mmCIF file of C-alpha atoms in Angstrom:
data_model
loop_
_atom_site.group_PDB
_atom_site.id
_atom_site.type_symbol
_atom_site.label_atom_id
_atom_site.label_comp_id
_atom_site.label_asym_id
_atom_site.label_seq_id
_atom_site.Cartn_x
_atom_site.Cartn_y
_atom_site.Cartn_z
ATOM 1 C CA MET P 1 14.991 13.036 -86.217
ATOM 2 C CA ALA P 2 12.551 15.844 -87.063
ATOM 3 C CA GLU P 3 13.820 19.410 -87.063
ATOM 4 C CA VAL P 4 12.314 22.254 -85.024
ATOM 5 C CA LEU P 5 12.728 25.928 -85.882
ATOM 6 C CA VAL P 6 13.514 28.223 -82.940
ATOM 7 C CA TYR P 7 13.209 31.967 -83.442
ATOM 8 C CA VAL P 8 16.115 33.720 -81.695
ATOM 9 C CA ASP P 9 15.396 36.685 -79.427
ATOM 10 C CA HIS P 10 18.619 38.672 -79.121
ATOM 11 C CA VAL P 11 20.183 42.118 -78.926
ATOM 12 C CA ASP P 12 23.015 42.460 -81.456
ATOM 13 C CA GLY P 13 23.923 38.814 -80.987
ATOM 14 C CA ALA P 14 23.462 38.673 -77.201
ATOM 15 C CA VAL P 15 20.948 35.841 -76.873
ATOM 16 C CA ARG P 16 18.161 36.332 -74.363
ATOM 17 C CA LYS P 17 17.282 33.633 -71.827
ATOM 18 C CA PRO P 18 13.819 32.812 -73.315
ATOM 19 C CA THR P 19 15.555 31.564 -76.472
ATOM 20 C CA LEU P 20 17.700 29.158 -74.461
ATOM 21 C CA GLU P 21 14.504 27.876 -72.848
ATOM 22 C CA LEU P 22 13.018 27.311 -76.309
ATOM 23 C CA LEU P 23 16.066 25.305 -77.361
ATOM 24 C CA THR P 24 15.704 23.122 -74.267
ATOM 25 C CA LEU P 25 12.029 22.453 -75.043
ATOM 26 C CA ALA P 26 12.691 21.969 -78.759
ATOM 27 C CA ARG P 27 15.080 19.089 -78.046
ATOM 28 C CA ARG P 28 12.160 17.117 -76.626
ATOM 29 C CA VAL P 29 10.481 16.957 -80.031
ATOM 30 C CA GLY P 30 13.348 17.211 -82.518
ATOM 31 C CA ASP P 31 16.675 18.755 -83.507
ATOM 32 C CA PRO P 32 16.635 22.530 -82.916
ATOM 33 C CA ILE P 33 17.526 24.836 -85.797
ATOM 34 C CA ALA P 34 17.902 28.440 -84.656
ATOM 35 C CA VAL P 35 16.798 31.336 -86.864
ATOM 36 C CA HIS P 36 18.907 34.429 -86.151
ATOM 37 C CA LEU P 37 17.888 37.702 -87.798
ATOM 38 C CA GLY P 38 20.030 40.815 -87.664
ATOM 39 C CA PRO P 39 23.671 41.371 -86.650
ATOM 40 C CA GLY P 40 25.749 39.171 -84.377
ATOM 41 C CA ALA P 41 24.955 35.689 -85.704
ATOM 42 C CA GLU P 42 28.505 34.381 -85.392
ATOM 43 C CA GLU P 43 28.724 35.417 -81.748
ATOM 44 C CA ALA P 44 25.227 34.146 -80.968
ATOM 45 C CA ALA P 45 25.971 30.797 -82.610
ATOM 46 C CA LYS P 46 28.411 29.917 -79.820
ATOM 47 C CA VAL P 47 25.677 30.175 -77.183
ATOM 48 C CA LEU P 48 23.015 28.631 -79.397
ATOM 49 C CA GLY P 49 25.270 25.669 -80.189
ATOM 50 C CA GLU P 50 26.034 25.160 -76.495
ATOM 51 C CA HIS P 51 22.293 24.800 -75.875
ATOM 52 C CA GLY P 52 21.537 22.313 -78.628
ATOM 53 C CA ALA P 53 21.166 24.196 -81.907
ATOM 54 C CA VAL P 54 22.413 21.845 -84.618
ATOM 55 C CA LYS P 55 22.361 24.691 -87.116
ATOM 56 C CA VAL P 56 21.896 28.474 -87.145
ATOM 57 C CA LEU P 57 20.121 29.995 -90.141
ATOM 58 C CA ALA P 58 21.234 33.618 -90.273
ATOM 59 C CA ALA P 59 20.096 36.638 -92.234
ATOM 60 C CA ASP P 60 21.037 40.269 -91.789
ATOM 61 C CA ALA P 61 19.361 43.128 -93.636
ATOM 62 C CA PRO P 62 18.443 46.730 -92.773
ATOM 63 C CA GLU P 63 14.757 45.817 -93.093
ATOM 64 C CA PHE P 64 14.882 43.922 -89.788
ATOM 65 C CA GLY P 65 15.730 47.092 -87.887
ATOM 66 C CA ASP P 66 14.060 49.725 -90.055
ATOM 67 C CA TYR P 67 10.589 48.194 -90.265
ATOM 68 C CA LEU P 68 8.197 46.410 -87.928
ATOM 69 C CA VAL P 69 7.481 42.668 -87.771
ATOM 70 C CA VAL P 70 6.762 41.813 -91.421
ATOM 71 C CA PRO P 71 10.406 41.473 -92.582
ATOM 72 C CA LYS P 72 10.945 39.020 -89.727
ATOM 73 C CA VAL P 73 7.869 37.058 -90.778
ATOM 74 C CA ASP P 74 9.241 36.941 -94.342
ATOM 75 C CA ALA P 75 12.519 35.544 -93.006
ATOM 76 C CA LEU P 76 10.897 32.985 -90.720
ATOM 77 C CA GLN P 77 8.729 31.835 -93.611
ATOM 78 C CA ALA P 78 11.858 31.437 -95.757
ATOM 79 C CA ALA P 79 13.390 29.295 -92.988
ATOM 80 C CA TYR P 80 10.200 27.235 -92.762
ATOM 81 C CA GLU P 81 10.229 26.585 -96.511
ATOM 82 C CA ALA P 82 13.922 25.662 -96.427
ATOM 83 C CA VAL P 83 13.623 23.209 -93.527
ATOM 84 C CA SER P 84 10.036 21.841 -93.500
ATOM 85 C CA PRO P 85 10.164 21.575 -89.686
ATOM 86 C CA ALA P 86 8.009 19.551 -87.331
ATOM 87 C CA ALA P 87 7.246 22.715 -85.330
ATOM 88 C CA VAL P 88 8.136 26.399 -85.026
ATOM 89 C CA LEU P 89 8.834 27.843 -81.564
ATOM 90 C CA VAL P 90 8.758 31.580 -80.815
ATOM 91 C CA PRO P 91 9.095 33.479 -77.512
ATOM 92 C CA SER P 92 5.764 34.764 -76.134
ATOM 93 C CA SER P 93 6.613 38.452 -76.264
ATOM 94 C CA ALA P 94 4.201 40.922 -77.862
ATOM 95 C CA GLU P 95 6.316 40.948 -81.018
ATOM 96 C CA GLY P 96 6.885 37.195 -80.914
ATOM 97 C CA LYS P 97 3.169 36.425 -80.793
ATOM 98 C CA GLU P 98 2.488 38.727 -83.735
ATOM 99 C CA ILE P 99 5.260 37.089 -85.760
ATOM 100 C CA ALA P 100 3.935 33.638 -84.884
ATOM 101 C CA ALA P 101 0.345 34.528 -85.763
ATOM 102 C CA ARG P 102 1.285 36.028 -89.120
ATOM 103 C CA LEU P 103 3.453 33.008 -89.952
ATOM 104 C CA ALA P 104 0.668 30.578 -89.035
ATOM 105 C CA VAL P 105 -1.749 32.393 -91.371
ATOM 106 C CA ARG P 106 0.760 32.349 -94.221
ATOM 107 C CA ILE P 107 1.538 28.646 -93.990
ATOM 108 C CA GLY P 108 -2.017 27.580 -93.178
ATOM 109 C CA SER P 109 -1.203 26.130 -89.767
ATOM 110 C CA GLY P 110 -2.689 26.175 -86.301
ATOM 111 C CA ILE P 111 -1.095 28.203 -83.525
ATOM 112 C CA ILE P 112 -0.822 27.739 -79.747
ATOM 113 C CA THR P 113 0.157 30.775 -77.667
ATOM 114 C CA ASP P 114 1.603 31.142 -74.173
ATOM 115 C CA ALA P 115 2.597 27.505 -73.709
ATOM 116 C CA VAL P 116 4.425 26.672 -70.491
ATOM 117 C CA ASP P 117 5.651 23.187 -71.440
ATOM 118 C CA LEU P 118 6.157 21.012 -74.511
ATOM 119 C CA GLU P 119 6.366 17.264 -75.033
ATOM 120 C CA ALA P 120 6.427 14.818 -77.918
ATOM 121 C CA GLY P 121 3.147 13.160 -78.828
ATOM 122 C CA ASP P 122 2.124 10.383 -81.198
ATOM 123 C CA GLU P 123 0.479 12.943 -83.489
ATOM 124 C CA GLY P 124 2.860 15.828 -83.018
ATOM 125 C CA PRO P 125 4.078 18.143 -80.235
ATOM 126 C CA VAL P 126 1.746 18.571 -77.257
ATOM 127 C CA ALA P 127 1.776 21.957 -75.527
ATOM 128 C CA THR P 128 0.760 22.649 -71.940
ATOM 129 C CA GLN P 129 -0.958 25.949 -71.155
ATOM 130 C CA SER P 130 -1.806 27.495 -67.794
ATOM 131 C CA VAL P 131 -5.096 29.373 -68.149
ATOM 132 C CA PHE P 132 -7.558 31.433 -66.121
ATOM 133 C CA ALA P 133 -4.905 32.808 -63.769
ATOM 134 C CA ALA P 134 -3.347 29.341 -63.423
ATOM 135 C CA SER P 135 -6.626 27.860 -62.205
ATOM 136 C CA PHE P 136 -6.548 25.274 -64.985
ATOM 137 C CA THR P 137 -3.861 23.443 -66.930
ATOM 138 C CA THR P 138 -4.652 22.312 -70.464
ATOM 139 C CA LYS P 139 -2.829 20.200 -73.016
ATOM 140 C CA SER P 140 -3.279 21.000 -76.700
ATOM 141 C CA ARG P 141 -1.905 20.079 -80.077
ATOM 142 C CA VAL P 142 -2.268 21.590 -83.527
ATOM 143 C CA THR P 143 -4.347 19.437 -85.880
ATOM 144 C CA LYS P 144 -3.670 21.326 -89.120
ATOM 145 C CA GLY P 145 -0.298 22.062 -90.660
ATOM 146 C CA THR P 146 2.968 22.598 -88.825
ATOM 147 C CA PRO P 147 2.473 23.670 -85.185
ATOM 148 C CA VAL P 148 3.481 27.263 -84.480
ATOM 149 C CA ILE P 149 3.887 27.599 -80.709
ATOM 150 C CA THR P 150 4.801 30.581 -78.553
ATOM 151 C CA VAL P 151 6.253 29.817 -75.121
ATOM 152 C CA LYS P 152 6.071 32.002 -72.020
ATOM 153 C CA PRO P 153 9.395 33.109 -70.512
ATOM 154 C CA ASN P 154 10.600 31.192 -67.447
ATOM 155 C CA SER P 155 8.689 28.076 -68.501
ATOM 156 C CA ALA P 156 11.808 25.882 -68.517
ATOM 157 C CA SER P 157 15.321 25.923 -67.119
ATOM 158 C CA PRO P 158 17.894 26.259 -69.918
ATOM 159 C CA GLU P 159 19.985 23.107 -70.184
ATOM 160 C CA ALA P 160 23.286 22.841 -72.020
ATOM 161 C CA ALA P 161 23.521 20.180 -74.739
ATOM 162 C CA PRO P 162 26.461 21.006 -77.022
ATOM 163 C CA ALA P 163 25.756 20.711 -80.741
ATOM 164 C CA ALA P 164 27.394 21.924 -83.935
ATOM 165 C CA GLY P 165 25.648 25.291 -84.155
ATOM 166 C CA ALA P 166 27.084 25.854 -87.626
ATOM 167 C CA VAL P 167 26.000 29.127 -89.221
ATOM 168 C CA GLU P 168 24.352 28.996 -92.634
ATOM 169 C CA GLN P 169 23.133 32.017 -94.535
ATOM 170 C CA LEU P 170 19.388 32.211 -95.121
ATOM 171 C CA ALA P 171 18.199 33.753 -98.377
ATOM 172 C CA VAL P 172 15.234 36.057 -97.737
ATOM 173 C CA SER P 173 12.998 37.803 -100.267
ATOM 174 C CA PHE P 174 10.975 40.633 -98.740
ATOM 175 C CA GLY P 175 7.399 41.129 -99.865
ATOM 176 C CA GLU P 176 5.657 44.428 -100.616
ATOM 177 C CA GLN P 177 4.223 44.639 -97.084
ATOM 178 C CA ALA P 178 7.667 44.419 -95.480
ATOM 179 C CA THR P 179 8.215 48.175 -95.727
ATOM 180 C CA GLY P 180 4.696 49.183 -94.730
ATOM 181 C CA THR P 181 5.489 50.416 -91.197
ATOM 182 C CA LYS P 182 8.794 52.211 -90.704
ATOM 183 C CA VAL P 183 10.620 52.791 -87.417
ATOM 184 C CA VAL P 184 11.423 56.516 -87.320
ATOM 185 C CA SER P 185 13.206 56.718 -83.956
ATOM 186 C CA ARG P 186 14.296 54.698 -80.959
ATOM 187 C CA THR P 187 14.812 55.736 -77.348
ATOM 188 C CA PRO P 188 16.944 53.351 -75.273
ATOM 189 C CA ARG P 189 15.270 52.304 -72.049
ATOM 190 C CA GLU P 190 17.124 53.510 -68.987
ATOM 191 C CA SER P 191 18.769 50.616 -67.194
ATOM 192 C CA THR P 192 17.882 50.050 -63.552
ATOM 193 C CA GLY P 193 20.612 47.498 -62.980
ATOM 194 C CA ARG P 194 17.992 44.851 -62.254
ATOM 195 C CA PRO P 195 17.434 41.766 -64.429
ATOM 196 C CA GLU P 196 14.819 41.811 -67.182
ATOM 197 C CA LEU P 197 11.381 40.737 -65.979
ATOM 198 C CA THR P 198 11.310 37.919 -68.562
ATOM 199 C CA GLU P 199 14.714 36.618 -67.451
ATOM 200 C CA ALA P 200 14.500 37.015 -63.685
ATOM 201 C CA ALA P 201 14.563 34.003 -61.372
ATOM 202 C CA ILE P 202 12.953 36.146 -58.643
ATOM 203 C CA VAL P 203 10.246 38.780 -59.169
ATOM 204 C CA VAL P 204 9.072 41.156 -56.442
ATOM 205 C CA SER P 205 5.629 42.589 -57.184
ATOM 206 C CA GLY P 206 4.027 45.576 -55.505
ATOM 207 C CA GLY P 207 0.662 47.275 -55.871
ATOM 208 C CA ARG P 208 -1.987 49.064 -53.846
ATOM 209 C CA GLY P 209 -0.786 47.413 -50.669
ATOM 210 C CA VAL P 210 2.054 49.923 -50.384
ATOM 211 C CA ASN P 211 -0.482 52.806 -50.251
ATOM 212 C CA GLY P 212 0.804 54.885 -53.131
ATOM 213 C CA ALA P 213 3.596 55.236 -55.683
ATOM 214 C CA GLU P 214 5.637 57.272 -53.211
ATOM 215 C CA ASN P 215 6.124 54.107 -51.136
ATOM 216 C CA PHE P 216 7.272 51.926 -54.021
ATOM 217 C CA PRO P 217 10.970 52.435 -53.143
ATOM 218 C CA VAL P 218 10.324 49.922 -50.330
ATOM 219 C CA ILE P 219 9.539 47.293 -52.992
ATOM 220 C CA GLU P 220 12.506 48.355 -55.102
ATOM 221 C CA GLY P 221 14.853 48.131 -52.116
ATOM 222 C CA LEU P 222 13.698 44.586 -51.382
ATOM 223 C CA ALA P 223 14.149 43.629 -55.046
ATOM 224 C CA ASP P 224 17.666 45.054 -55.086
ATOM 225 C CA SER P 225 18.634 43.081 -52.001
ATOM 226 C CA LEU P 226 17.394 39.876 -53.644
ATOM 227 C CA GLY P 227 18.799 40.601 -57.099
ATOM 228 C CA ALA P 228 15.258 40.445 -58.414
ATOM 229 C CA ALA P 229 13.144 42.136 -61.065
ATOM 230 C CA VAL P 230 10.320 44.470 -60.078
ATOM 231 C CA GLY P 231 6.727 44.137 -61.247
ATOM 232 C CA ALA P 232 3.789 46.447 -60.659
ATOM 233 C CA SER P 233 0.230 45.254 -60.118
ATOM 234 C CA ARG P 234 -3.138 46.989 -60.060
ATOM 235 C CA ALA P 235 -4.632 44.290 -57.847
#
């Protein structure tokens, strides 16, 4: 069966829910191979294997934390060259879409962003997108090269499908551009105790209808009672 690369979104080995969704979708078109960059691969491999990753390609280097985006693109390209996959799946975060776009340019492939579903097709994976504020649903496939597809969070329910999840080290050579933009400081985001917006099963959104920011605690109180994330809207 064809192999599908899945870029792992994690925090020090704690795998985020969108990655588990990608593994679920990847199994529809091939055998998922997870690409884990940074620390915590051994711990992450347990969760990744439980959700269908037949293999975990791991690389850890200071460049992944000290510089922006490009080192991760270098690593994902190394994984692509090592595996020759049928598709590459990346979470549709701001960083994920930049990584996917840069990879697609490097390998000369088409890219589909913000997919909400994925299925096997006679000529390669077919992605579903919800466009124009969900007024239309489209189905697309890449016609040149290996499809690089980013998937919106909460597009699928993670499903367990135990696989080997064996960790293999990935050799990565960083290019000259890898150290072009350096991270000089980080400020941890203050936790609210609510789930991440991209991982929440319930989202409570508030906007102008509450007549001012001073009334937003009403929205937050409702979200807390439901165990939901909070979103703000200008509408």
